[in-house]
Amino acid sequence: MRETDFAGTRIRQRRTTLGLKQSELARAVGISASYLNLIEHNRRRIGGKTLLQIAEALEVEASLLSEGAEASLLASLKEAVEEIPVGVTRSAATPELDRIEEFAGRFPGWAQLIISLQEQKGQLQRSVNAMTERLSNDPLLSDALHEVISTVTSIRSTASILVETKELEPEWLMRFHRNMNEDGERLAQGAEALVHYLEQGPNSNASMISTGDEVEAFLAENQYHFPELERQADRLVASDVSIEKLIAESDAIASEASVDLAHETLERYLQDARALPLDQVSELIATHGIHPEVIMRAFDVPMAQVLRRIANLPEEATGATGLYAMRTSGEMLPRKPLRGLTLPRSFSGCAYWPLNSTLTDPTRPVLTSMRQNDFRFVAMSAAEQDVSAGFSTSGACTAYMLIIPELNNPEGLALPVETDRCSVCGLTDCVAPH
Amino acid sequence: MAKRVLLIEDEQNIIEAVSFILSRDGWDVKTHSNGHDAIDAVRARSPDIVILDVMLPGKSGFDILQEIRSDESFTELPVLMLSARGQAKDIEMAEMSGANQYMTKPFSNSEVLDAVRALTNS
C-alpha cells in the first residue's frame, strides 16, 4: 500500500485530536458525513481540492495528510540541505542524499533540529542581506553578525558530519550532539542580541533595519512577483484580502510602519497588474524586447507605470531587472536591486542620475546608457504625479528608474546619451557637480 | 608520516568539527586559538599548511599573515584564510597579504578538505 492510501487514517487521527465530529468536518468542507466516513476508512481515494479543503479545516499541510509525517520531515530535510548556499566558495557541497532517509529515520529529532536551524539561518541571512550596506561602518553590529555566522558555520559543519559519517564513535556522536545543542542555543541568543541591538542599539534613533529594509526583504523573498495578485487582477476582484494575507504570512514584515508600506506597495502592484495584464505584456516583451514605449502605447498608460510593471514581471519574461524610485522629498521607495550593480541608498550625490533628472523635469522620461566599473547597463526613468500643484501649493511626484543589463537592451532602442559621470560609478574623472 | 595542519581559530566547535574531518582524512591537526602568539605557534609547529581565521582575539588574521610572510622560512607556506566577511575588498586584502586561498563562512566540510588537499598537492 502506498503512503497516500493511508490519508484517511491520518485525517481521522487529526480530526479526533482536534475534537471535531465527523459531521462537523464534513460540513466545514462541504461533503457528506458518509463520504467522509468512507475517506477516513481508506475506502475512497482522496486528492486535489477536497484534500486541500480538509487540510485547511484541520489546520495542517496537505502533504502531512497525503504522505505522512515522515515523508514531510524527509522532504523538509532535503529542502534544508539543498538550501545550504553554494557559490560563495569554490566548490559545491555534496551531502550524501542517498543516506538521508536513514538519518531522518534514526534521528528524527536531530533532523527536525537541522531543519529548524536551517530555517533560522535563512531568516538571519535575510536580515544580514538587508544590513550589508551599514555593516562596514558599525563594528558592534559587525561583531554580532560575526558571532551568528560563526555559529551557523559550526552548525553546518557539525550537521554534515552527523549526516555523512558512516560510523561515528559514540563519544564523537555525543560530543557533536552536544555541540549542535550549544550552537543552537548560541544562535538563538545571537538572534535575540541582534534583534535587541536593532531595536534599542546605540543609534536607536535610527533603527538599523528600516521600514524600507523590511519591505525590500519581503519583496525579495517573493522574487518581486506575486502570482496571487496576478490572479486577483485577472479576476478583477475588488477585495484586498490577498494583500493582507501575503503581508501577514511574511516573517520579514515586523513593524506597523512596514505593514503600511508593504500594503501601499502591493496596492500599487495590483493596480499595475490590472492595467497591464501579465500575459499580454509578456507577449509584447517576447516580441519587441524590453521596449517601454511599445507597452505604453499598446495599453495607453503612463511610462512610470510601465517601468514599475516590467520590474515586477517574472524574470523568465524579462531577464534581470532592477527598479529604484524616489519621491520629490528625497525618500527612496523599496528597491529592487539589479544583480552585479551596487547603487547607493541616496541618489542625491549626482545630478546626472536619470532618477534625479526626471525629478527635475517630471514631464520628460529619460533613457540612458551607463556603466559602473565594467558593468554596463541601461537606465530608463519616468515620473508619476502624486499630488497636483495648486496656485498656492506645490505638487509632488515619484520618479521610477528601471535598470537592465545592456545585453538585454533590444535592438533599435536608441541610447541618446552616454552618461558615465556618476559619484557611485567608480570613475576618477567625474566632472559632475557634487 | 602524516602532513601537519595548523588550525588557528577561536571558535571551539568549529575547531572540533574541522579537526575531526581533517583527522579522518589522515592529517596531523594542531590547533591554536588566539592571535597574540599565533606566529610563535607557526614557528613551533612548522606545519605543511595553515588554516587561519581572520577575526581572532588579540590580533587579526591579516596581521598574522603578514608576520608569517615576513619570515623567510614561511614565504611558501600555504595559508587558507577563513572569514565571515565575503566582500570583494576583504578578498582583495587577503590576496594582497599573501593568502593562497580565501574561504567565506559558512563553508562546507568538503570545501575545506578540497582546499587543504589542493594547496598541499595531497
Coordinates of C-alpha atoms in Angstrom, one line a residue:
Chain A
M1 CA 0.0 0.0 0.0
R2 CA 1.3 3.5 -0.8
E3 CA 1.6 6.4 1.6
T4 CA -1.3 8.2 0.0
D5 CA -3.6 5.2 0.7
F6 CA -3.4 5.9 4.4
A7 CA -4.5 9.5 4.1
G8 CA -7.9 8.7 5.6
T9 CA -6.4 7.2 8.7
R10 CA -4.4 10.4 9.2
I11 CA -7.4 12.6 8.6
R12 CA -9.3 10.6 11.3
Q13 CA -6.4 10.9 13.7
R14 CA -6.1 14.6 13.2
R15 CA -9.8 15.2 13.4
T16 CA -10.1 13.3 16.7
T17 CA -7.0 15.1 18.1
L18 CA -8.8 18.4 17.4
G19 CA -12.0 17.1 19.0
L20 CA -14.1 17.5 15.8
K21 CA -17.0 15.3 15.0
Q22 CA -17.1 13.7 11.6
S23 CA -20.3 15.6 10.7
E24 CA -18.6 18.9 11.7
L25 CA -15.6 18.4 9.5
A26 CA -17.8 17.2 6.6
R27 CA -19.9 20.3 6.9
A28 CA -16.8 22.5 7.0
V29 CA -15.5 21.1 3.7
G30 CA -18.9 20.7 2.0
I31 CA -19.1 17.0 1.7
S32 CA -21.5 14.4 3.2
A33 CA -20.6 12.8 6.5
S34 CA -21.0 9.3 4.9
Y35 CA -18.5 10.2 2.2
L36 CA -16.0 11.5 4.8
N37 CA -16.6 8.2 6.7
L38 CA -15.5 6.3 3.6
I39 CA -12.5 8.5 3.2
E40 CA -11.5 8.1 6.8
H41 CA -11.6 4.3 6.4
N42 CA -9.4 4.5 3.3
R43 CA -12.2 3.2 1.2
R44 CA -12.2 6.3 -1.1
R45 CA -9.1 7.7 -2.6
I46 CA -8.7 11.4 -1.8
G47 CA -6.7 14.2 -3.5
G48 CA -7.0 17.6 -5.2
K49 CA -9.4 20.2 -3.9
T50 CA -11.1 18.0 -1.3
L51 CA -7.7 17.1 0.3
L52 CA -6.7 20.8 0.4
Q53 CA -10.1 21.8 2.0
I54 CA -9.8 19.1 4.6
A55 CA -6.2 20.0 5.3
E56 CA -7.2 23.7 5.7
A57 CA -10.1 22.7 8.1
L58 CA -7.7 20.5 10.1
E59 CA -5.0 23.3 10.1
V60 CA -2.3 21.1 8.7
E61 CA -0.3 20.9 5.4
A62 CA -2.0 18.8 2.8
S63 CA 1.2 16.8 2.4
L64 CA 1.1 15.8 6.0
L65 CA -2.2 14.1 5.4
S66 CA -1.3 12.6 2.0
E67 CA 2.2 11.5 2.7
G68 CA 2.5 11.3 6.4
A69 CA 4.9 13.0 8.9
E70 CA 8.0 11.0 7.9
A71 CA 7.7 11.9 4.3
S72 CA 7.1 15.5 5.2
L73 CA 10.1 15.5 7.5
L74 CA 12.2 13.9 4.9
A75 CA 11.1 16.5 2.3
S76 CA 11.9 19.3 4.6
L77 CA 15.3 17.9 5.5
K78 CA 16.1 17.5 1.8
E79 CA 15.0 21.0 1.2
A80 CA 17.1 22.3 4.2
V81 CA 20.2 20.5 2.8
E82 CA 19.6 21.8 -0.7
E83 CA 19.2 25.3 0.6
I84 CA 22.7 25.4 2.0
P85 CA 24.1 28.1 -0.1
V86 CA 26.8 27.3 -2.7
G87 CA 28.7 29.7 -4.9
V88 CA 30.2 31.7 -2.1
T89 CA 33.2 29.4 -2.1
R90 CA 34.7 27.5 -4.9
S91 CA 33.0 24.1 -4.9
A92 CA 29.6 22.9 -4.1
A93 CA 28.8 20.8 -1.0
T94 CA 27.5 17.3 -1.9
P95 CA 25.8 15.8 1.1
E96 CA 25.0 12.1 0.7
L97 CA 21.4 12.4 0.0
D98 CA 21.1 8.6 -0.6
R99 CA 21.5 8.2 3.2
I100 CA 19.2 11.0 4.3
E101 CA 16.3 8.7 4.8
E102 CA 18.3 6.6 7.2
F103 CA 19.4 9.7 9.1
A104 CA 15.8 11.1 9.3
G105 CA 14.6 7.7 10.4
R106 CA 17.2 7.1 13.1
F107 CA 17.4 10.7 14.4
P108 CA 14.0 12.4 13.7
G109 CA 14.6 14.9 16.5
W110 CA 18.0 15.9 15.2
A111 CA 16.7 16.0 11.6
Q112 CA 14.0 18.4 12.8
L113 CA 16.6 20.5 14.6
I114 CA 18.6 20.8 11.4
I115 CA 15.5 21.9 9.5
S116 CA 14.7 24.5 12.2
L117 CA 18.3 25.7 12.3
Q118 CA 18.3 26.0 8.5
E119 CA 15.1 28.0 8.6
Q120 CA 16.5 30.2 11.4
K121 CA 19.7 30.6 9.3
G122 CA 17.6 31.6 6.3
Q123 CA 15.8 34.3 8.4
L124 CA 19.1 35.6 9.7
Q125 CA 20.6 35.6 6.3
R126 CA 17.8 37.8 5.0
S127 CA 18.5 40.2 7.9
V128 CA 22.2 40.1 7.0
N129 CA 21.5 41.0 3.4
A130 CA 19.3 43.9 4.4
M131 CA 22.0 45.4 6.6
T132 CA 25.1 44.7 4.4
E133 CA 25.5 48.4 3.5
R134 CA 25.7 49.5 7.0
L135 CA 27.9 46.7 8.3
S136 CA 31.2 48.1 7.4
N137 CA 30.5 51.3 9.4
D138 CA 29.3 49.6 12.6
P139 CA 31.8 47.4 14.4
L140 CA 29.4 46.4 17.1
L141 CA 26.8 45.1 14.7
S142 CA 29.6 43.5 12.6
D143 CA 30.7 41.6 15.7
A144 CA 27.2 40.4 16.5
L145 CA 26.8 39.2 12.9
H146 CA 30.2 37.5 13.0
E147 CA 29.1 35.6 16.1
V148 CA 25.9 34.4 14.3
I149 CA 27.8 33.4 11.1
S150 CA 30.4 31.6 13.1
T151 CA 27.7 29.7 14.9
V152 CA 26.0 28.8 11.6
T153 CA 29.3 27.6 10.3
S154 CA 29.8 25.3 13.2
I155 CA 26.2 24.0 12.8
R156 CA 26.7 23.4 9.1
S157 CA 29.9 21.6 9.6
T158 CA 28.7 19.5 12.5
A159 CA 25.4 18.7 10.9
S160 CA 27.3 17.5 7.8
I161 CA 29.5 15.2 9.9
L162 CA 26.4 13.8 11.6
V163 CA 24.7 13.1 8.3
E164 CA 27.7 12.0 6.2
T165 CA 29.9 10.0 8.6
K166 CA 29.1 6.3 8.3
E167 CA 30.3 5.0 11.6
L168 CA 30.7 7.7 14.2
E169 CA 32.1 6.6 17.6
P170 CA 29.7 7.1 20.5
E171 CA 32.0 9.7 22.1
W172 CA 32.2 11.8 19.0
L173 CA 28.5 11.3 18.4
M174 CA 27.8 12.6 21.9
R175 CA 30.2 15.5 21.5
F176 CA 28.7 16.6 18.2
H177 CA 25.2 16.4 19.6
R178 CA 26.3 18.5 22.5
N179 CA 27.9 21.0 20.1
M180 CA 24.8 21.2 18.0
N181 CA 22.8 21.8 21.1
E182 CA 25.2 24.5 22.3
D183 CA 25.3 26.2 18.9
G184 CA 21.5 26.1 18.7
E185 CA 21.4 28.0 22.0
R186 CA 24.1 30.4 20.8
L187 CA 22.3 31.0 17.6
A188 CA 19.1 31.8 19.5
Q189 CA 21.0 34.1 21.8
G190 CA 22.8 35.7 18.9
A191 CA 19.5 36.3 17.1
E192 CA 18.0 37.8 20.2
A193 CA 21.0 40.0 20.7
L194 CA 20.7 41.2 17.1
V195 CA 17.0 42.0 17.5
H196 CA 17.7 43.8 20.7
Y197 CA 20.5 45.7 19.1
L198 CA 18.4 46.7 16.2
E199 CA 15.6 47.8 18.3
Q200 CA 17.5 49.5 21.1
G201 CA 21.0 49.8 19.8
P202 CA 23.3 52.7 20.5
N203 CA 21.8 54.5 17.5
S204 CA 18.3 53.7 18.4
N205 CA 17.0 56.9 16.8
A206 CA 17.9 55.3 13.5
S207 CA 16.9 51.7 13.7
M208 CA 19.5 49.5 11.8
I209 CA 16.7 47.8 9.8
S210 CA 14.5 50.5 8.4
T211 CA 10.9 50.1 7.2
G212 CA 12.2 50.1 3.7
D213 CA 14.6 47.3 4.5
E214 CA 11.8 45.1 5.8
V215 CA 9.7 45.7 2.8
E216 CA 12.6 45.1 0.5
A217 CA 13.3 41.8 2.3
F218 CA 9.6 40.9 1.9
L219 CA 9.7 41.7 -1.9
A220 CA 12.9 39.8 -2.3
E221 CA 11.6 36.7 -0.7
N222 CA 8.8 36.8 -3.2
Q223 CA 11.2 37.5 -6.0
Y224 CA 9.3 40.7 -6.7
H225 CA 6.4 38.8 -8.2
F226 CA 3.1 37.8 -6.7
P227 CA 1.2 35.2 -8.6
E228 CA -1.7 35.5 -6.2
L229 CA -2.1 39.2 -7.0
E230 CA -1.8 38.4 -10.7
R231 CA -4.7 36.0 -10.3
Q232 CA -6.7 38.6 -8.4
A233 CA -6.0 41.2 -11.0
D234 CA -7.1 38.7 -13.7
R235 CA -10.4 38.1 -11.9
L236 CA -11.0 41.8 -11.2
V237 CA -11.7 41.0 -7.6
A238 CA -12.0 44.2 -5.5
S239 CA -11.1 42.7 -2.2
D240 CA -7.6 43.2 -0.8
V241 CA -7.7 40.0 1.3
S242 CA -4.8 38.6 -0.7
I243 CA -2.6 41.6 0.1
E244 CA -3.3 41.3 3.8
K245 CA -2.7 37.6 3.7
L246 CA 0.6 37.9 1.9
I247 CA 1.9 40.5 4.4
A248 CA 0.7 38.6 7.4
E249 CA 2.4 35.4 6.2
S250 CA 5.8 37.1 5.8
D251 CA 8.4 36.9 8.5
A252 CA 10.2 39.9 7.0
I253 CA 7.5 42.4 7.9
A254 CA 7.6 43.2 11.6
S255 CA 6.7 46.8 12.3
E256 CA 3.4 48.6 11.7
A257 CA 5.1 51.1 9.5
S258 CA 6.4 48.2 7.3
V259 CA 2.9 46.7 7.1
D260 CA 1.6 50.1 5.8
L261 CA 4.4 50.5 3.3
A262 CA 4.1 46.9 2.1
H263 CA 0.3 47.4 1.8
E264 CA 0.9 50.5 -0.3
T265 CA 3.5 48.8 -2.5
L266 CA 1.2 45.8 -3.1
E267 CA -1.8 48.0 -3.8
R268 CA 0.3 49.7 -6.5
Y269 CA 1.3 46.3 -7.8
L270 CA -2.3 45.2 -8.1
Q271 CA -3.3 48.4 -10.0
D272 CA -0.3 47.9 -12.3
A273 CA -1.3 44.2 -12.8
R274 CA -4.8 45.2 -13.7
A275 CA -3.7 47.9 -16.1
L276 CA -1.0 45.8 -17.7
P277 CA -2.1 42.1 -17.8
L278 CA 0.8 39.6 -17.3
D279 CA 0.2 37.5 -20.4
Q280 CA -0.2 40.4 -22.8
V281 CA 2.7 42.4 -21.5
S282 CA 4.9 39.3 -21.5
E283 CA 3.9 38.6 -25.1
L284 CA 4.9 42.2 -26.1
I285 CA 8.2 41.8 -24.4
A286 CA 8.8 38.4 -26.1
T287 CA 8.1 40.1 -29.5
H288 CA 9.8 43.5 -29.0
G289 CA 12.2 43.1 -26.1
I290 CA 12.0 45.5 -23.1
H291 CA 10.6 48.4 -25.0
P292 CA 8.5 50.5 -22.6
E293 CA 7.2 52.9 -25.2
V294 CA 5.7 50.0 -27.2
I295 CA 3.9 48.8 -24.0
M296 CA 2.9 52.4 -23.1
R297 CA 1.2 52.9 -26.4
A298 CA -0.4 49.5 -26.5
F299 CA -2.2 50.0 -23.2
D300 CA -2.4 53.8 -23.1
V301 CA -0.8 54.0 -19.6
P302 CA 1.9 56.3 -18.2
M303 CA 5.5 55.4 -18.7
A304 CA 6.2 55.3 -15.0
Q305 CA 3.6 52.6 -14.6
V306 CA 5.2 50.6 -17.4
L307 CA 8.6 50.7 -15.8
R308 CA 7.2 49.6 -12.5
R309 CA 5.3 46.8 -14.1
I310 CA 8.3 45.5 -16.1
A311 CA 10.3 45.2 -12.8
N312 CA 7.5 43.1 -11.3
L313 CA 7.2 40.6 -14.1
P314 CA 8.8 37.2 -13.6
E315 CA 12.5 37.0 -14.6
E316 CA 11.7 34.4 -17.2
A317 CA 9.9 37.1 -19.2
T318 CA 12.2 40.0 -18.8
G319 CA 15.7 38.8 -17.7
A320 CA 17.3 40.5 -14.8
T321 CA 15.8 43.9 -13.9
G322 CA 16.2 46.5 -11.1
L323 CA 13.9 49.3 -10.0
Y324 CA 14.6 52.4 -8.0
A325 CA 12.1 55.0 -7.0
M326 CA 12.4 58.3 -5.3
R327 CA 9.8 60.9 -4.2
T328 CA 10.2 64.6 -4.6
S329 CA 11.0 64.7 -0.9
G330 CA 14.1 62.6 -1.5
E331 CA 12.5 59.5 0.2
M332 CA 13.5 56.3 -1.5
L333 CA 10.8 53.6 -2.0
P334 CA 11.6 49.9 -1.6
R335 CA 14.2 49.0 -4.2
K336 CA 14.7 46.0 -6.4
P337 CA 18.5 45.7 -6.8
L338 CA 20.0 44.5 -10.1
R339 CA 22.5 41.8 -9.6
G340 CA 26.0 42.9 -10.2
L341 CA 25.2 46.6 -9.6
T342 CA 25.8 48.4 -6.3
L343 CA 23.8 51.6 -6.0
P344 CA 23.6 53.9 -3.0
R345 CA 20.5 54.4 -0.9
S346 CA 20.5 58.0 -1.8
F347 CA 21.0 59.4 -5.3
S348 CA 21.4 63.0 -4.0
G349 CA 25.2 62.9 -4.8
C350 CA 24.9 63.2 -8.5
A351 CA 22.8 65.4 -10.7
Y352 CA 23.3 63.2 -13.8
W353 CA 21.5 60.2 -12.4
P354 CA 18.3 59.7 -14.5
L355 CA 16.3 59.5 -11.4
N356 CA 17.3 63.0 -10.4
S357 CA 17.0 64.3 -14.0
T358 CA 13.4 63.0 -14.1
L359 CA 12.5 64.7 -10.8
T360 CA 13.9 68.0 -12.2
D361 CA 11.7 67.6 -15.3
P362 CA 8.9 65.1 -14.5
T363 CA 7.4 65.5 -17.9
R364 CA 10.4 64.0 -19.7
P365 CA 11.2 60.3 -19.4
V366 CA 15.0 59.6 -19.7
L367 CA 16.7 56.8 -21.4
T368 CA 20.4 56.4 -21.0
S369 CA 23.3 54.0 -21.1
M370 CA 25.5 53.9 -18.0
R371 CA 28.3 51.9 -16.5
Q372 CA 29.7 51.1 -13.1
N373 CA 33.3 49.9 -13.5
D374 CA 32.9 47.2 -16.1
F375 CA 29.2 46.6 -15.7
R376 CA 27.2 48.3 -18.5
F377 CA 23.5 48.9 -18.1
V378 CA 20.6 50.8 -19.5
A379 CA 18.6 53.0 -17.2
M380 CA 15.1 54.3 -18.0
S381 CA 13.3 56.7 -15.8
A382 CA 9.9 58.4 -15.7
A383 CA 7.9 60.3 -13.1
E384 CA 4.3 59.8 -11.8
Q385 CA 2.4 62.7 -10.2
D386 CA 1.4 62.1 -6.6
V387 CA -0.1 65.5 -5.8
S388 CA -1.2 68.1 -8.2
A389 CA 0.2 71.6 -7.8
G390 CA -2.3 74.4 -6.9
F391 CA -1.9 78.1 -7.2
S392 CA -0.6 78.2 -3.6
T393 CA 0.6 74.7 -3.1
S394 CA 3.5 72.7 -4.6
G395 CA 3.0 69.5 -6.4
A396 CA 4.8 66.2 -5.7
C397 CA 5.8 63.2 -7.8
T398 CA 7.7 60.0 -7.7
A399 CA 10.4 59.1 -10.2
Y400 CA 10.9 55.5 -11.2
M401 CA 14.1 54.1 -12.7
L402 CA 14.2 50.7 -14.4
I403 CA 17.6 49.2 -14.9
I404 CA 18.5 46.4 -17.2
P405 CA 21.9 44.9 -18.2
E406 CA 23.0 46.3 -21.5
L407 CA 22.9 42.8 -23.0
N408 CA 19.1 42.8 -22.6
N409 CA 18.8 46.1 -24.5
P410 CA 16.6 45.4 -27.5
E411 CA 17.8 46.3 -30.9
G412 CA 16.7 49.6 -32.2
L413 CA 16.2 51.2 -28.8
A414 CA 18.1 54.5 -29.2
L415 CA 20.5 55.5 -26.4
P416 CA 20.9 59.2 -26.9
V417 CA 23.2 59.9 -24.1
E418 CA 26.3 58.1 -22.9
T419 CA 26.4 59.1 -19.2
D420 CA 29.1 57.6 -17.1
R421 CA 29.8 60.6 -14.8
C422 CA 28.3 59.4 -11.5
S423 CA 29.6 59.7 -8.0
V424 CA 28.9 56.0 -7.4
C425 CA 30.2 54.6 -10.7
G426 CA 33.8 54.5 -9.5
L427 CA 35.2 56.8 -12.2
T428 CA 38.0 59.0 -11.1
D429 CA 37.5 61.7 -13.8
C430 CA 33.9 62.5 -12.9
V431 CA 33.0 66.1 -13.7
A432 CA 29.5 66.1 -12.2
P433 CA 28.8 68.7 -9.6
H434 CA 28.7 67.1 -6.1
Chain B
M1 CA 54.2 10.5 8.0
A2 CA 51.0 12.4 8.2
K3 CA 51.2 16.0 6.9
R4 CA 50.7 18.7 9.5
V5 CA 48.0 21.3 9.5
L6 CA 47.8 24.1 12.0
L7 CA 44.3 25.5 12.5
I8 CA 44.2 29.0 14.0
E9 CA 40.6 29.6 15.0
D10 CA 38.9 30.7 18.2
E11 CA 35.5 29.1 17.9
Q12 CA 35.8 25.8 19.8
N13 CA 33.0 24.0 18.0
I14 CA 34.4 24.9 14.6
I15 CA 37.8 23.7 15.8
E16 CA 36.3 20.4 16.8
A17 CA 34.4 19.9 13.5
V18 CA 37.3 20.9 11.2
S19 CA 39.8 19.0 13.3
F20 CA 37.6 15.9 13.0
I21 CA 37.2 16.0 9.3
L22 CA 40.9 16.6 8.7
S23 CA 42.0 13.9 11.1
R24 CA 39.7 11.5 9.4
D25 CA 41.4 12.4 6.2
G26 CA 44.8 11.5 7.7
W27 CA 46.1 14.9 8.7
D28 CA 48.0 15.6 11.9
V29 CA 46.0 18.5 13.2
K30 CA 47.2 21.0 15.7
T31 CA 45.2 24.0 16.9
H32 CA 45.8 27.4 18.2
S33 CA 43.1 29.8 19.3
N34 CA 44.4 33.3 19.8
G35 CA 46.1 35.9 17.7
H36 CA 48.7 37.2 20.1
D37 CA 51.2 34.5 19.7
A38 CA 49.9 32.7 16.6
I39 CA 53.2 33.4 14.8
D40 CA 55.0 31.5 17.6
A41 CA 52.7 28.6 17.1
V42 CA 53.5 28.6 13.4
R43 CA 57.3 28.6 14.1
A44 CA 56.9 25.9 16.8
R45 CA 54.7 23.5 14.7
S46 CA 56.3 24.0 11.3
P47 CA 53.1 23.0 9.6
D48 CA 52.6 22.0 6.0
I49 CA 49.6 24.3 5.8
V50 CA 47.9 26.9 8.0
I51 CA 44.2 27.4 8.2
L52 CA 43.8 30.9 9.5
D53 CA 40.7 32.7 10.8
V54 CA 40.5 36.4 10.2
M55 CA 38.8 37.6 13.4
L56 CA 40.9 36.4 16.3
P57 CA 41.3 37.7 19.8
G58 CA 44.4 39.7 20.2
K59 CA 45.5 40.1 16.5
S60 CA 43.7 39.9 13.2
G61 CA 44.4 37.1 10.8
F62 CA 45.6 39.6 8.2
D63 CA 48.3 40.9 10.7
I64 CA 49.3 37.3 11.5
L65 CA 49.5 36.5 7.8
Q66 CA 51.9 39.5 7.3
E67 CA 54.0 38.2 10.1
I68 CA 54.1 34.7 8.5
R69 CA 55.1 36.1 5.1
S70 CA 57.8 38.4 6.5
D71 CA 59.5 35.3 8.0
E72 CA 61.7 33.9 5.2
S73 CA 61.1 30.3 6.3
F74 CA 57.4 30.7 5.6
T75 CA 57.2 32.6 2.3
E76 CA 56.0 29.5 0.5
L77 CA 53.8 28.1 3.4
P78 CA 50.2 27.6 2.1
V79 CA 47.7 29.6 4.0
L80 CA 44.0 29.1 3.7
M81 CA 42.1 32.1 5.3
L82 CA 38.6 31.7 6.7
S83 CA 36.3 34.6 7.3
A84 CA 32.7 35.6 7.8
R85 CA 33.3 38.6 5.6
G86 CA 33.0 38.0 1.9
Q87 CA 33.1 41.4 0.4
A88 CA 35.4 42.0 -2.6
K89 CA 37.7 44.3 -0.6
D90 CA 38.2 41.6 2.1
I91 CA 39.2 39.0 -0.6
E92 CA 41.5 41.6 -2.2
M93 CA 43.1 42.4 1.1
A94 CA 43.7 38.7 1.8
E95 CA 45.3 38.2 -1.6
M96 CA 47.5 41.3 -1.1
S97 CA 48.5 40.0 2.3
G98 CA 49.7 36.7 0.7
A99 CA 46.8 34.3 1.4
N100 CA 46.8 31.3 -1.0
Q101 CA 43.0 31.0 -0.7
Y102 CA 40.2 32.9 1.0
M103 CA 37.1 31.0 2.1
T104 CA 34.0 32.6 3.5
K105 CA 31.9 31.2 6.3
P106 CA 29.7 29.3 6.4
F107 CA 31.8 26.8 4.4
S108 CA 31.1 23.1 3.8
N109 CA 33.4 20.4 5.1
S110 CA 34.2 19.2 1.7
E111 CA 35.3 22.7 0.6
V112 CA 37.8 22.9 3.4
L113 CA 39.1 19.4 2.7
D114 CA 39.4 20.0 -1.0
A115 CA 41.2 23.4 -0.5
V116 CA 43.7 21.8 2.0
R117 CA 44.4 19.0 -0.3
A118 CA 44.8 21.3 -3.3
L119 CA 47.1 23.7 -1.6
T120 CA 49.4 21.0 -0.4
N121 CA 49.2 18.9 -3.6
S122 CA 47.9 16.0 -1.5

